XYZ file of C-alpha atoms in Angstrom:
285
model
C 0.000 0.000 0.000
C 1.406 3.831 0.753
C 4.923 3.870 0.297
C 5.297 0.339 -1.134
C 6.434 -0.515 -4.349
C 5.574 -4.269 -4.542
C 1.902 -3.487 -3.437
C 0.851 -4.803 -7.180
C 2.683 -8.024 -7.168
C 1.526 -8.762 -3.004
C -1.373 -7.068 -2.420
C -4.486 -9.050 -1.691
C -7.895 -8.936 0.280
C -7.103 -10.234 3.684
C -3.995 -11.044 5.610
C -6.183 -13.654 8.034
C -9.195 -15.321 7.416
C -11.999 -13.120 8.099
C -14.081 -14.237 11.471
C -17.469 -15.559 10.984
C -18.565 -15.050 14.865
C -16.899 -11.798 15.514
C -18.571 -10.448 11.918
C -22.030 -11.674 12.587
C -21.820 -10.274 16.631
C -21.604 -7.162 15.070
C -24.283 -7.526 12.079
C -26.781 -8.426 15.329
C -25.349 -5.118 17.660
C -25.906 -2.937 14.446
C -29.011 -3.981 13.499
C -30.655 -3.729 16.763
C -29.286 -0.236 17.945
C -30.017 1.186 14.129
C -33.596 -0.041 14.293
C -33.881 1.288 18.063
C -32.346 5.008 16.606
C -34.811 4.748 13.466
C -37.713 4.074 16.086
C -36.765 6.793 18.520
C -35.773 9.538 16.123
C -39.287 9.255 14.082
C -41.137 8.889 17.373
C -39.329 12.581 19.225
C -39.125 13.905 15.516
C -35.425 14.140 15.747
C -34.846 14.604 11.768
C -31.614 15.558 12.139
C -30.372 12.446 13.283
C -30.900 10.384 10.101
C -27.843 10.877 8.747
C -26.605 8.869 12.116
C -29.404 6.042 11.413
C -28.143 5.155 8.401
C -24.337 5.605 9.338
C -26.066 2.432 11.753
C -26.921 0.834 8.181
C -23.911 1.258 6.476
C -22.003 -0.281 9.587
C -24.643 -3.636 9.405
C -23.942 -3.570 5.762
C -20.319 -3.497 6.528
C -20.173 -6.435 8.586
C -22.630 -8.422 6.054
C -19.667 -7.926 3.529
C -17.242 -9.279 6.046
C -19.901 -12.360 6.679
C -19.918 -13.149 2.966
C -15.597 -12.920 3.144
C -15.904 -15.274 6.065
C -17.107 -17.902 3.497
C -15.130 -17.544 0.539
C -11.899 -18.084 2.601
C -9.397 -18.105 1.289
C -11.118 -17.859 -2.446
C -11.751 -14.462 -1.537
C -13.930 -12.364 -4.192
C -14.024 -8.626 -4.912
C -17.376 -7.736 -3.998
C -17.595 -8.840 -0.511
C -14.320 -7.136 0.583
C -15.312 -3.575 -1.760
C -18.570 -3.785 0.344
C -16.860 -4.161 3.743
C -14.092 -1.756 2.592
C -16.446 1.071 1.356
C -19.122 0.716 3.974
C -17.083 0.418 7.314
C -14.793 3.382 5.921
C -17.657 5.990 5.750
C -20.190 4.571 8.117
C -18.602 7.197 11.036
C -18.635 10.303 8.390
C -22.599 9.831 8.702
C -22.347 9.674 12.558
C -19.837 12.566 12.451
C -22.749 14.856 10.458
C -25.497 14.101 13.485
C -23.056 15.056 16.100
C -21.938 18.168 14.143
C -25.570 19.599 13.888
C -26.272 18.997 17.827
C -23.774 21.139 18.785
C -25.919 24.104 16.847
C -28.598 23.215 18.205
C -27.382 23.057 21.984
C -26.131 26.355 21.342
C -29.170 27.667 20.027
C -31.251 26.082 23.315
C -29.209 27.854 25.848
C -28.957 30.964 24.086
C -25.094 30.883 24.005
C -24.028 31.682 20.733
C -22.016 34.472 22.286
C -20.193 31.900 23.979
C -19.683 30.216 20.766
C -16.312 30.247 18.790
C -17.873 29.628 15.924
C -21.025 31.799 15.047
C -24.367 29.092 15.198
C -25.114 30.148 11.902
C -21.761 28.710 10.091
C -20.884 26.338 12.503
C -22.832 23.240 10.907
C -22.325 24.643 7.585
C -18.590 24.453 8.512
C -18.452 21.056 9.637
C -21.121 19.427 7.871
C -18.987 20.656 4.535
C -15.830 19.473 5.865
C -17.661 16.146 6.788
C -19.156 15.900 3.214
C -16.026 16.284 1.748
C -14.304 13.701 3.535
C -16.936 11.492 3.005
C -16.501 11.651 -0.839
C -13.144 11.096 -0.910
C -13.200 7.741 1.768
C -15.929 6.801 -1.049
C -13.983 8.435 -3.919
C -10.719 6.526 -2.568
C -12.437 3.139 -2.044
C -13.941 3.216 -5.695
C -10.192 3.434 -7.387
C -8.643 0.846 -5.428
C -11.635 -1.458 -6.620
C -11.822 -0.342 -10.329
C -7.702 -0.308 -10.368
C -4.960 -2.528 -10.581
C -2.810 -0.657 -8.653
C -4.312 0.993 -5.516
C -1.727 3.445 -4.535
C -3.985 6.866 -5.556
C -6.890 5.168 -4.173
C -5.077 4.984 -1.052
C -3.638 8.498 -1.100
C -7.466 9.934 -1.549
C -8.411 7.687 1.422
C -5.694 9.020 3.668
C -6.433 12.392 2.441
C -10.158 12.018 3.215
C -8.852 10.467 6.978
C -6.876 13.369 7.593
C -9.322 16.093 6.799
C -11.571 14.246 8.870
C -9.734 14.119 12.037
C -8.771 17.424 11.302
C -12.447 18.671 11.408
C -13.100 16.675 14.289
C -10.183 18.092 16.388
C -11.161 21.494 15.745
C -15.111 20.573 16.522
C -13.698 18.913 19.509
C -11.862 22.645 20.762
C -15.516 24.612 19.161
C -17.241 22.923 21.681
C -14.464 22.937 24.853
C -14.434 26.729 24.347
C -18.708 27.588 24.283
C -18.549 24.665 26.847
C -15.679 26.840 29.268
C -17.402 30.183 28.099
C -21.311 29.271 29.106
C -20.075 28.024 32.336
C -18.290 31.573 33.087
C -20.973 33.394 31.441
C -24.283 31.327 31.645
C -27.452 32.318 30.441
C -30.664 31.562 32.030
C -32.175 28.923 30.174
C -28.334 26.943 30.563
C -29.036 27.125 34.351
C -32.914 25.736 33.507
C -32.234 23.173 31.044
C -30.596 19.965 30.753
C -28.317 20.189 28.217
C -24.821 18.887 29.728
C -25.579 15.728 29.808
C -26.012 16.011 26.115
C -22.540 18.037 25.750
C -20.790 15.411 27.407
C -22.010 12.765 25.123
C -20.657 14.714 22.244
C -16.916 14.504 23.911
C -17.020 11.188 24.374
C -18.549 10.103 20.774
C -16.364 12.497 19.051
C -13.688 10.821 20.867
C -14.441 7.622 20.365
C -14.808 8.851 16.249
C -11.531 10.350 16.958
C -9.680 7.081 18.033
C -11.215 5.368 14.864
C -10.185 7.851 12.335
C -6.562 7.877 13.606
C -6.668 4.108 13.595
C -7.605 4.342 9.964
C -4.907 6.487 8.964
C -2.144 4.642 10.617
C -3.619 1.707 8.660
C -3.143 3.039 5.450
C -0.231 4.337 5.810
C 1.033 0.835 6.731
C -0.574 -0.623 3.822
C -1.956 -4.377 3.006
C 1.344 -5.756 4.862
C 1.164 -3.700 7.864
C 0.916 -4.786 11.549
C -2.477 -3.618 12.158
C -4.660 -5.187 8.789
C -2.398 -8.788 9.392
C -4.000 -8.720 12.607
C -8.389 -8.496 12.699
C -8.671 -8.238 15.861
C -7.385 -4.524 15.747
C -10.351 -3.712 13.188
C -12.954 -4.683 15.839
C -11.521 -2.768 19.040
C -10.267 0.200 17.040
C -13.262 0.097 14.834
C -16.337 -1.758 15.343
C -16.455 -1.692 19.006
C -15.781 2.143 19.368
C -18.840 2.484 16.752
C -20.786 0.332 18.338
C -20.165 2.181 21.361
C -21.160 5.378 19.948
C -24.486 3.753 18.685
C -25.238 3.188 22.536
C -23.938 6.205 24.101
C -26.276 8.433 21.756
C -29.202 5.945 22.808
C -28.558 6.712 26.490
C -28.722 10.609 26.253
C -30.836 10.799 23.673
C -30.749 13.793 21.119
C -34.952 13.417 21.096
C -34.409 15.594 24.373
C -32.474 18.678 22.446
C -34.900 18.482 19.998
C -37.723 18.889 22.268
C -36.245 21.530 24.306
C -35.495 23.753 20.874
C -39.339 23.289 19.767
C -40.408 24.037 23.205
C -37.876 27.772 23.418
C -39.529 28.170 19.446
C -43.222 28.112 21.254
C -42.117 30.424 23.899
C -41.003 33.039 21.181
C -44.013 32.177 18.670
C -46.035 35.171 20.084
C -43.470 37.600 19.479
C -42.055 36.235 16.379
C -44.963 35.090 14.156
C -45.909 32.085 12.736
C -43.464 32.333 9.717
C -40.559 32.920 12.239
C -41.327 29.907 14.360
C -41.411 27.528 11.434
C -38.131 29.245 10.185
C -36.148 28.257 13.193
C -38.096 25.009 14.297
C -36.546 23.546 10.540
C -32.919 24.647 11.148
């Protein structure tokens, strides 16, 4: 892979034969905490947390791919591994967008976009744009090393795509320490009335936990197909799967139903002074 020159000659799908238990574990934790998030998000109304539901799809899809590589061993065909490649690689991009948009509107509930680094306005714009981007070029990435004898470029565009996502998510990570630090000095009333910190805190520790992944995804590459980390699986489900997984259920225990509630409650509070018009304005941002 990345720096290796006999990559064309020694390159192939798996360095170990892809587990059958540990894939279909997975599949089963997946499936059950996407269909709990689909349930919960259309019962609360929570529409901005799609984009996480079906980052829960991609990641059962994922897994499904690595089921299917389980039983070609070692006759391993291309479309199994593309689909576990291309899937598992961009799954946490569609987390990363959910978690992005939150922040806005925790901001928006407590009335602290003073205390914001980042005005409210730009700041999803910002990161859902830099989350788009490397989203396409994970996806971009994945599709030449499929179509392409040699998978060097592909590689480079998936590294790329890794980088600029950590990148984002470091910077997110400091966006929301600072209105975090500033709200506590400066706090407005409805911070002091609301429950909202529960809710910040969850967005540390996911974004961490997205964090972790991402870096364990570029040090992968980098190795390439004969590095220490993809000869070994076990690295792909505690660096990876488990730290998704994990996300899945931390999201399910502080619920983003409950930010969502509290913005279309402060929207009802200002509907007599605003209008009609106004209120639907900032009830769909």
């Amino acid at each position: 892979m990345a720096g290796d020159n006999t990559q064309t000659t020694s390159w192939k799908y798996y360095q170990y034969s892809p587990s059958l238990v540990a894939a279909t574990i997975f599949v089963a934790l997946f499936v059950l905490a996407t269909v709990v998030h689909t349930y919960r998000l259309v019962r609360t109304k929570t529409w901005y947390f799609i984009p996480f539901a079906v980052g829960g799809v991609f990641e059962t899809i994922g897994y499904v791919g690595r089921i299917l590589s389980s039983e070609q061993t070692p006759n391993w065909t291309l479309g199994p591994y593309i689909i576990q490649s291309l899937f598992l690689l961009v799954a946490p991009a569609l987390f990363a967008a959910s978690i992005y948009m939150e922040l806005g509107r925790i901001i928006l509930v407590v009335d602290g976009e003073s205390c914001s680094l980042v005005r409210r306005k730009w700041l999803t714009k910002i990161f859902v744009t830099g989350d788009v981007l490397s989203f396409f070029m994970q996806g971009a990435g994945g599709g030449i090393m499929a179509s392409s004898t040699s998978t060097k470029n592909g590689e480079y565009i998936i590294i790329g795509g890794l980088a600029i996502q950590v990148l984002f998510f470091v910077f997110f990570i400091i966006t929301a320490v600072v209105f975090h630090e500033r709200i506590h000095r400066h706090p407005t009333q409805r911070s002091i009335s609301i429950p909202w910190r529960k809710h910040q805190y969850t967005l540390y520790t996911t974004s961490i936990l997205i964090l972790i992944r991402s870096v364990f995804r570029v040090i992968e590459y980098v190795e390439g197909n004969a590095g220490f980390l993809l000869r070994h699986e076990y690295f792909l489900y505690i660096f990876d799967a488990l730290l998704m997984w994990s996300t899945t259920l931390l999201f399910l225990v502080a619920y983003p139903g409950e930010v969502a509630r509290l913005l279309v409650e402060k929207v009802r509070e200002e509907e007599t002074a605003t209008g009609g018009v106004e209120y639907e304005m900032i009830a769909r941002r």
